[in-house]
Coordinates of C-alpha atoms in Angstrom, one line a residue:
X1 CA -139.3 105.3 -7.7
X2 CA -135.5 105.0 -8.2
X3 CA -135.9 108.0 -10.6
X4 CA -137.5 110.2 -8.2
X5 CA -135.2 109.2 -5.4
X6 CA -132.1 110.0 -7.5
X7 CA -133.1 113.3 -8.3
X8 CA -133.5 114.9 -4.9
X9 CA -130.4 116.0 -3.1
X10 CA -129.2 117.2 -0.2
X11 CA -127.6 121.0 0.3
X12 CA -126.3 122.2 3.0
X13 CA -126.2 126.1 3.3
X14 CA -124.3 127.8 5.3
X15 CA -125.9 131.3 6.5
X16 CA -126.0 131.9 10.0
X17 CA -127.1 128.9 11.1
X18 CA -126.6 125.2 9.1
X19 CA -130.0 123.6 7.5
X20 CA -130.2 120.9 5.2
X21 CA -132.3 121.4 2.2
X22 CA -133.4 119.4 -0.3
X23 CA -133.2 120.5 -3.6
X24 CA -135.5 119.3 -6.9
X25 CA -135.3 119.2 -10.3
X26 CA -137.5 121.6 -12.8
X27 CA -138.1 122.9 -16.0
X28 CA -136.8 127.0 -15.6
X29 CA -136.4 129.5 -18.7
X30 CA -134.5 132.6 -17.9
X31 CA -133.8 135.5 -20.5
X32 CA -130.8 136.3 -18.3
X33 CA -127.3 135.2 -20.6
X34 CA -124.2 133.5 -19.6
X35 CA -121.2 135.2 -20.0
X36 CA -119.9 133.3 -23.1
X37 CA -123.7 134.0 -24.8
X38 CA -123.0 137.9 -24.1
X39 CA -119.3 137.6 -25.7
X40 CA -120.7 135.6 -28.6
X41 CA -123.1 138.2 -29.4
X42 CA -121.4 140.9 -29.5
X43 CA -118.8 139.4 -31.7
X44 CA -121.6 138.1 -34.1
X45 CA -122.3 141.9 -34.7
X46 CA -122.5 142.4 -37.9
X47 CA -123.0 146.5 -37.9
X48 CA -120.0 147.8 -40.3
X49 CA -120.5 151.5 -40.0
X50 CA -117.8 152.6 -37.6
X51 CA -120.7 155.2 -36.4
X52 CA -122.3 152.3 -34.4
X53 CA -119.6 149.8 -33.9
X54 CA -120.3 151.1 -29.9
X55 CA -123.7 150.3 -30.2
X56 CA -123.3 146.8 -29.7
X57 CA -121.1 147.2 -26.4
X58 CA -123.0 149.5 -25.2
X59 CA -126.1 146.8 -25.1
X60 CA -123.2 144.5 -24.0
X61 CA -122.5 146.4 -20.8
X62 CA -126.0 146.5 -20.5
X63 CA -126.3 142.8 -20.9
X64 CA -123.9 142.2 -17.9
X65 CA -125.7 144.7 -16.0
X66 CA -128.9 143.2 -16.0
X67 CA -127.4 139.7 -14.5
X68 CA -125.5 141.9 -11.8
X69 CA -122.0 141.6 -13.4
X70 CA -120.8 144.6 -12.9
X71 CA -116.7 144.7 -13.4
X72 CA -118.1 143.3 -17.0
X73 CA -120.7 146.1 -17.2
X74 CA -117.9 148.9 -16.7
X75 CA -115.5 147.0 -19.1
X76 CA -117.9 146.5 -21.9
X77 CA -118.9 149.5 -21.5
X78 CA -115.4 151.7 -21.5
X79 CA -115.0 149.6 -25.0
X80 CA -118.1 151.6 -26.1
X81 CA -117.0 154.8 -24.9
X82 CA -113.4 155.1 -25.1
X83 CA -110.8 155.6 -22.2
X84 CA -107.9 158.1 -21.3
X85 CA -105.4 158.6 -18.8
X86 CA -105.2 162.1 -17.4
X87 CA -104.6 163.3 -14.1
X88 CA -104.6 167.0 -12.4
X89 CA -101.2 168.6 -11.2
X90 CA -100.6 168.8 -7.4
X91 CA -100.9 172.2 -7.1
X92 CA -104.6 171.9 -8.9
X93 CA -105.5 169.2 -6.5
X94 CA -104.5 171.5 -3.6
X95 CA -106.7 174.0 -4.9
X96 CA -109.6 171.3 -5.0
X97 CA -109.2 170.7 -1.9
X98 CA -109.1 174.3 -0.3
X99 CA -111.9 175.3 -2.5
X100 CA -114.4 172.4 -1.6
X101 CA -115.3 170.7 1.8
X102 CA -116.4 167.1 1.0
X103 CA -119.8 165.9 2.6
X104 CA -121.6 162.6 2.8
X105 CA -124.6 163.0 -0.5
X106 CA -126.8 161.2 0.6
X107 CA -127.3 163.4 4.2
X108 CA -127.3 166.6 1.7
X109 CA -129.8 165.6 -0.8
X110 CA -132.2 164.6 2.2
X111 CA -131.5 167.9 4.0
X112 CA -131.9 170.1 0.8
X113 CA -135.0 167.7 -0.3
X114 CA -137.3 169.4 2.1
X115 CA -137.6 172.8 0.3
X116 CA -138.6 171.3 -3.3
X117 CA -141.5 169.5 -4.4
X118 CA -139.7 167.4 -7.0
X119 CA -136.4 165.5 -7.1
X120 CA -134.4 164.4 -10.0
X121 CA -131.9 162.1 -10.3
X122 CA -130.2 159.9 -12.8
X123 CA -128.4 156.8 -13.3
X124 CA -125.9 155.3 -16.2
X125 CA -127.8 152.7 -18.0
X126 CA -125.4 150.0 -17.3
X127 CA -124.2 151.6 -13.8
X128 CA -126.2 149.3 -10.8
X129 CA -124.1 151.1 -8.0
X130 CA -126.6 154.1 -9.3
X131 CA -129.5 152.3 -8.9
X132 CA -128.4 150.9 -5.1
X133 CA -127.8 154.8 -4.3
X134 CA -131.2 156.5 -5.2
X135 CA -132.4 153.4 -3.3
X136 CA -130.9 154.5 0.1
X137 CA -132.5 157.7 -0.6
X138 CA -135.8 156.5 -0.6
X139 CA -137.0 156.2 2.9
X140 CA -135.6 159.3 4.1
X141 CA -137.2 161.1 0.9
X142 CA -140.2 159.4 2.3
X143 CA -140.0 161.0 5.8
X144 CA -139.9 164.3 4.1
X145 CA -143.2 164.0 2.5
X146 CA -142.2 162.5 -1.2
X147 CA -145.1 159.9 -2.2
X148 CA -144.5 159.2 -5.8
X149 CA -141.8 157.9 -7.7
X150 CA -141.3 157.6 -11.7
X151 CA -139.3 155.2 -13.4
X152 CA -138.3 156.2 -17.0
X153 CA -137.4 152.3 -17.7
X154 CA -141.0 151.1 -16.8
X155 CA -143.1 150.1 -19.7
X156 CA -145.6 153.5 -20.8
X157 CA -147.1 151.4 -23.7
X158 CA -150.0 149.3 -24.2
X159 CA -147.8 146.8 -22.2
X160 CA -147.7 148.5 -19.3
X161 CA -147.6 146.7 -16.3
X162 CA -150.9 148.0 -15.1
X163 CA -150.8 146.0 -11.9
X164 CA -147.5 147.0 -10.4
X165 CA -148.2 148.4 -7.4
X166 CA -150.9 146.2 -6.2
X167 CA -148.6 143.3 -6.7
X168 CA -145.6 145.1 -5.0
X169 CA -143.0 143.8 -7.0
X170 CA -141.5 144.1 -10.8
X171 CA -141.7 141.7 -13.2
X172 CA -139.1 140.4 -16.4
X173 CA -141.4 142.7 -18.9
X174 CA -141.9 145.9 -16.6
X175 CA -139.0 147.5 -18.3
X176 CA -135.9 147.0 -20.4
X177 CA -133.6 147.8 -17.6
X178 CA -135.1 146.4 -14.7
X179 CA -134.4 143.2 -15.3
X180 CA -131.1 143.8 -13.1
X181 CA -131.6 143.1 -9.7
X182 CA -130.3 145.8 -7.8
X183 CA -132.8 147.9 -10.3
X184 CA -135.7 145.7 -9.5
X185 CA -135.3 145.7 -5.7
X186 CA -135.1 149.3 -6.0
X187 CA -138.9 149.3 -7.5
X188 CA -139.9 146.4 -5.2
X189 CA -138.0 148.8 -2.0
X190 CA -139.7 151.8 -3.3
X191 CA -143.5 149.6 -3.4
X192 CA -142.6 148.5 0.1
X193 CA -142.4 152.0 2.2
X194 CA -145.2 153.3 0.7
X195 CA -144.5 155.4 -2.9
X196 CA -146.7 155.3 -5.5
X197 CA -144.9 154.3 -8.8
X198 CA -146.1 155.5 -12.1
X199 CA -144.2 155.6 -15.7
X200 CA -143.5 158.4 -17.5
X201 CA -141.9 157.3 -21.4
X202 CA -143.2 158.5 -24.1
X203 CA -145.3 156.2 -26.3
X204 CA -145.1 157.8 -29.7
X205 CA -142.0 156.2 -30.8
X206 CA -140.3 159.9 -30.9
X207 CA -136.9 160.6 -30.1
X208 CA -134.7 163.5 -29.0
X209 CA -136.4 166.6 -28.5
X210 CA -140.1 165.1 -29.1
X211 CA -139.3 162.6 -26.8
X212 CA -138.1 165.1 -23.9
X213 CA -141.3 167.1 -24.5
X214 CA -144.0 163.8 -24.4
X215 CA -141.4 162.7 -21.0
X216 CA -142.1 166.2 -19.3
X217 CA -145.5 165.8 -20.5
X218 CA -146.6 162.8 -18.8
X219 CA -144.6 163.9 -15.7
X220 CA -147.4 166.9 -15.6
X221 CA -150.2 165.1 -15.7
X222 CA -149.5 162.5 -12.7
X223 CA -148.6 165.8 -10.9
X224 CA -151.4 167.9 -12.2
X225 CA -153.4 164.3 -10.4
X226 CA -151.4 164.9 -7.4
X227 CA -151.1 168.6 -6.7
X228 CA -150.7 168.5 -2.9
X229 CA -148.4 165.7 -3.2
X230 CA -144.0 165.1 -3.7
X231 CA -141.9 163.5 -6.5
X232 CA -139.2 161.7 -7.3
X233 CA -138.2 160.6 -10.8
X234 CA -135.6 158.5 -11.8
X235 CA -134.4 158.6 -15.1
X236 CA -130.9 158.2 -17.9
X237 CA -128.2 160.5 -17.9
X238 CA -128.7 163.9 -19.8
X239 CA -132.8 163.8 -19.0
X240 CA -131.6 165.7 -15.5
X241 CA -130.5 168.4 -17.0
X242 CA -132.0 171.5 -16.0
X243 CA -131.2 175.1 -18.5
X244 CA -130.9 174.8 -22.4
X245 CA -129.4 171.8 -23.5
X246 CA -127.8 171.7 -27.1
X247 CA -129.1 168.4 -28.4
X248 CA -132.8 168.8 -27.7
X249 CA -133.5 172.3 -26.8
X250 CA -134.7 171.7 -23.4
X251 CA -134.1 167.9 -21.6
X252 CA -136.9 166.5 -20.2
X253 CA -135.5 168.8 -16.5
X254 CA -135.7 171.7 -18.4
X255 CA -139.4 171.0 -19.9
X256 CA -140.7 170.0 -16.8
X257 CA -139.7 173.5 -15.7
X258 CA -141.0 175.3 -18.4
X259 CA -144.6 173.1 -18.3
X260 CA -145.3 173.5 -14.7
X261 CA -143.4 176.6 -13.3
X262 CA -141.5 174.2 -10.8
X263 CA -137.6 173.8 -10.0
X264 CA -136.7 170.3 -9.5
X265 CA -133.9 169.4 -7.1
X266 CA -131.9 167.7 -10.2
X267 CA -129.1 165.2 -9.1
X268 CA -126.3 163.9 -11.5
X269 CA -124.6 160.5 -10.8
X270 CA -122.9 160.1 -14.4
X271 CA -119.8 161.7 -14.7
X272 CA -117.4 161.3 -11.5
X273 CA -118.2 157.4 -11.3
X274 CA -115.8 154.6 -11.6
X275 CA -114.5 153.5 -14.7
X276 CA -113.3 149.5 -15.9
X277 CA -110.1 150.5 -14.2
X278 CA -109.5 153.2 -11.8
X279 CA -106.0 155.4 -14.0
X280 CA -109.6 155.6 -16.4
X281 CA -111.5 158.0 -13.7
X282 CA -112.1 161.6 -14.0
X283 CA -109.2 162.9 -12.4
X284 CA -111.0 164.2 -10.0
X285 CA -112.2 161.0 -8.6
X286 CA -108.6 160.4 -8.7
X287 CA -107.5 163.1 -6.4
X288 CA -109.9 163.0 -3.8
X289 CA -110.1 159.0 -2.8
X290 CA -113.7 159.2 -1.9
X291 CA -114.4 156.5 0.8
X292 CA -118.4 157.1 0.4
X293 CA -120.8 158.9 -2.1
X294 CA -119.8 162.5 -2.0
X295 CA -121.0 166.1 -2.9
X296 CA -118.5 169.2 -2.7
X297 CA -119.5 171.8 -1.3
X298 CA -117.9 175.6 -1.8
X299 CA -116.9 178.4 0.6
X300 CA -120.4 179.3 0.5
X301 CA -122.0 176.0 1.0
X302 CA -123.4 175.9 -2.3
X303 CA -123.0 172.2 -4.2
X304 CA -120.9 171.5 -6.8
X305 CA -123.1 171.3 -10.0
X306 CA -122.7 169.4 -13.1
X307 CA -122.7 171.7 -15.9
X308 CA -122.7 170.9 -19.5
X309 CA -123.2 174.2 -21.9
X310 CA -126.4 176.2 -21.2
X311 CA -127.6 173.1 -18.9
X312 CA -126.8 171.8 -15.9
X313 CA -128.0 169.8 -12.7
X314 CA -127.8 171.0 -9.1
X315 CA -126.2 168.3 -7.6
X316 CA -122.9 166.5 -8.9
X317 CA -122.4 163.5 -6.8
X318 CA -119.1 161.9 -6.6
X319 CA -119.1 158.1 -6.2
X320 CA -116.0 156.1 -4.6
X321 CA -114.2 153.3 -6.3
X322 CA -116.0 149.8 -5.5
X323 CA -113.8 147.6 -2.9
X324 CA -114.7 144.1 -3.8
X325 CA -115.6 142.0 -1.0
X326 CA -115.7 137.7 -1.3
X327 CA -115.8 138.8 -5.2
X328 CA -118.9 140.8 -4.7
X329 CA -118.8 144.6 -4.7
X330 CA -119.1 146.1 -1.5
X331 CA -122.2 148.5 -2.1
X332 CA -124.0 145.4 -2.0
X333 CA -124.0 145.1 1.1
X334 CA -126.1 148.3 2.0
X335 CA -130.0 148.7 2.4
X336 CA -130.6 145.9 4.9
X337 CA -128.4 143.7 2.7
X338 CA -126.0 141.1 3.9
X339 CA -123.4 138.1 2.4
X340 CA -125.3 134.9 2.3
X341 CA -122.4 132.2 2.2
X342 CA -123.9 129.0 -0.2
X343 CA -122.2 126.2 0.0
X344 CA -121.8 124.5 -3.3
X345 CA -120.4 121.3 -2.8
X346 CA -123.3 118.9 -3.6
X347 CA -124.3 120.8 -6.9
X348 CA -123.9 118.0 -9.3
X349 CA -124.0 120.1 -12.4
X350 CA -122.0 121.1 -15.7
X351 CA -120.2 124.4 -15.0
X352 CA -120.7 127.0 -15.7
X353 CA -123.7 127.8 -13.6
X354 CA -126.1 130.7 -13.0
X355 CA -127.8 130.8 -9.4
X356 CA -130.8 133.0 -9.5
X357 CA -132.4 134.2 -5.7
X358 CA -136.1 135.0 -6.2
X359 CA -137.7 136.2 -2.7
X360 CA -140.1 133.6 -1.7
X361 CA -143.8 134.5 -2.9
X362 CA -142.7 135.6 -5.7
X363 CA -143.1 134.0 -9.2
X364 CA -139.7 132.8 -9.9
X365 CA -141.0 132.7 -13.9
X366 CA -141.6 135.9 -14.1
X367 CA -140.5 138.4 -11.0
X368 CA -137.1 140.0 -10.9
X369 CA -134.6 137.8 -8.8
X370 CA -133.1 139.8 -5.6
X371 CA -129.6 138.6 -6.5
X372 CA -127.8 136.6 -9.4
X373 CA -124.4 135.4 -9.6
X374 CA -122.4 133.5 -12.7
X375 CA -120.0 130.4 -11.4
X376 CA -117.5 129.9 -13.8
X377 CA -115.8 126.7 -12.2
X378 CA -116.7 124.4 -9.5
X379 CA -116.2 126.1 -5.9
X380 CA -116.6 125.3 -2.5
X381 CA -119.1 128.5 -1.5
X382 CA -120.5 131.8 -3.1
X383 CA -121.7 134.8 -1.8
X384 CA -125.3 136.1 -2.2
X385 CA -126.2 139.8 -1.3
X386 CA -129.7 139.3 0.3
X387 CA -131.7 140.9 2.7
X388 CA -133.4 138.6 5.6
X389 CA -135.6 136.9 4.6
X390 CA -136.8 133.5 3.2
X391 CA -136.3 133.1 -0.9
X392 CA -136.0 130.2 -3.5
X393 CA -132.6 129.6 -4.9
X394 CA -132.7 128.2 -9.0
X395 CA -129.3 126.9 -10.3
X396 CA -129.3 126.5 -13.8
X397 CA -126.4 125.6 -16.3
X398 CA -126.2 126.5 -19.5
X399 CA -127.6 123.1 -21.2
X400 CA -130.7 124.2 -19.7
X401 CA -130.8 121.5 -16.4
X402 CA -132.1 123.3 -13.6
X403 CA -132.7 123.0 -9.8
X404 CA -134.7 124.5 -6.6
X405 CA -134.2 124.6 -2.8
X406 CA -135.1 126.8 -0.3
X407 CA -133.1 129.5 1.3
X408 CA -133.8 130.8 5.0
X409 CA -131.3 134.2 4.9
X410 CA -131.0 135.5 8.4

């Protein structure tokens, strides 16, 4: 009895109104790394062929992504890639700026939406800022008649998670990426309005031009299901390109195109998006200081594209540098989301800790949590980017001990 009266405590959360809640003890796995596991790993690389010495920051940044660390994400991943310094001249950013009229994306991509029948846009891998903007598309996209959505990260295999969107929400094994939050609430978001989510990957362990081809492929047929219907697909960097592209032929953009006679509205997030530091941006992020996400538009009102070689993608959009609020970037805070303020003072844990928050109803063993956030040293309060709502809140340290309370966001 002593036992089980010892090992329930009191929290008291501060949110917008002060509850006591009493937290227990359980047994929690996560796959999700601390910060010192990441850094371990990718020291223990062992990969000597200067080729792929990237490889292993690249699944680094990719690491931190998926556990919603994103300054770590962008650093890891500028190790992968490589930085410079350049800026343009004065009189070229003059010329920018009588050449182009700068417009909020989002209300373009909505307003030019209407006139196609499919809309492609991508994301960087290890970029969640990418993933929270083709999430504030989606219920405007959804006034203007698009129904389905495809995620190139969910499962196509015999693993598929078959009952996605009768459950309404990811899971840990739905796909590779998901596993970040701001990636998973944009499947659960997308399940909520109303889309129908499907997967598109190839399945027969092909790459590069093959793989582009089986992509385009299985696109088809979930149109060729749907003919009177509208589509958005989300996928990874050069698979929006539209044109010939050098490295494959035709990206999946292109074949999609060439399979079904239709011109996709193709968006491209990649390029003008914040680096680890901001003297490591395009220099064109650099001389505009973008407050939101941005398209330029020309004399004629035509968008600036992104072009690489015989390929391009309509759209170019230009994302602003992230102001971090209470340590937590400020696109966070969009989509219905607020700051949750947790007070941490009756955590009696070893540091550092991991504080998962799963949306109540949801298996917190297997579903996608909403929000996670690493605590290096003991602290006073954190700040959680949830949406109202009621969720349960699992702190876990890295021996393993874990606990559970309840969490009224409002």
């Amino acid at each position: 009895m002593k036992n089980l009266l010892a090992s329930i405590l009191i929290l008291l959360v501060v949110g917008c109104k002060k509850e006591k809640r009493v937290i227990e003890e359980i047994d929690f796995e996560t796959e999700y790394m601390f910060n010192s596991e990441i850094e371990d790993k990718i020291l223990s690389d062992t990969l000597t062929d200067p080729r792929f010495q990237g490889f292993k920051y690249q699944m680094g940044a990719s690491e931190y992504a998926s556990k919603g660390d994103y300054q770590n994400a962008l650093s890891t991943w500028d190790l992968a890639m490589g930085t410079r310094d350049t800026s343009y001249t004065i009189s070229e950013i003059d010329s920018i700026n009588e050449k182009y009229k700068k417009v909020n994306a989002v209300n373009l991509i909505v307003k030019q939406s209407k006139e196609y029948k499919v809309l492609i846009i991508n994301e960087a891998h290890h970029n969640s800022s990418h993933r929270v903007f083709t999430k504030s598309l989606l219920k405007k996209l959804y006034k203007n008649g698009y129904s389905n959505i495809g995620f190139e990260d969910l499962d196509n295999s015999s693993n598929k998670d078959t009952l996605l969107n009768k459950r309404k929400y990811p899971l840990q094994k739905s796909g590779f990426y998901m596993t970040d939050p701001q990636f998973g609430d944009l499947v659960r978001s997308a399940l909520e309005i109303g889309f129908n989510v499907f997967s598109y990957e190839q399945t027969s362990d092909v790459n590069g031009t093959e793989r582009e081809i089986e992509q385009a492929r299985n696109i088809q047929k979930v149109i060729e299901e749907r003919p009177n219907e509208k589509f958005i697909i989300h996928c990874g960097y050069a698979h929006a390109l539209e044109g010939n592209y050098e490295s494959w032929g035709k990206a999946m953009a292109g074949r999609l195109t060439e399979f079904t006679g239709i011109d996709p509205l193709t968006i491209y997030q990649v390029l003008y998006t914040e680096k680890s530091k901001p003297e490591f941006n395009h220099p064109l992020l650099k001389a505009l200081k973008l407050t939101e996400a941005t398209v330029l538009l020309d004399k004629e009102g035509n968008p600036m594209e992104y072009v690489r070689g015989e390929s391009w993608s309509d759209i170019a959009i230009l994302h602003p540098n992230t102001v971090f609020e209470n340590g937590r970037p400020n696109w966070l805070i969009k989509n219905g989301n607020k700051m949750i303020k947790l007070n941490m003072n009756n955590i009696k844990m070893d540091y550092p800790l991991m504080v998962l928050a799963y949306k109540k109803g949801e298996d917190i063993k297997t579903a996608i949590p909403m929000d996670i956030l690493e605590i290096e040293n003991k602290t006073e309060f954190i700040n959680l980017a949830l949406r109202q709502g009621e969720y349960e809140i699992v702190v876990r340290n890295s021996n393993g001990r874990a606990q559970k309370f309840q969490l009224n966001a409002e």
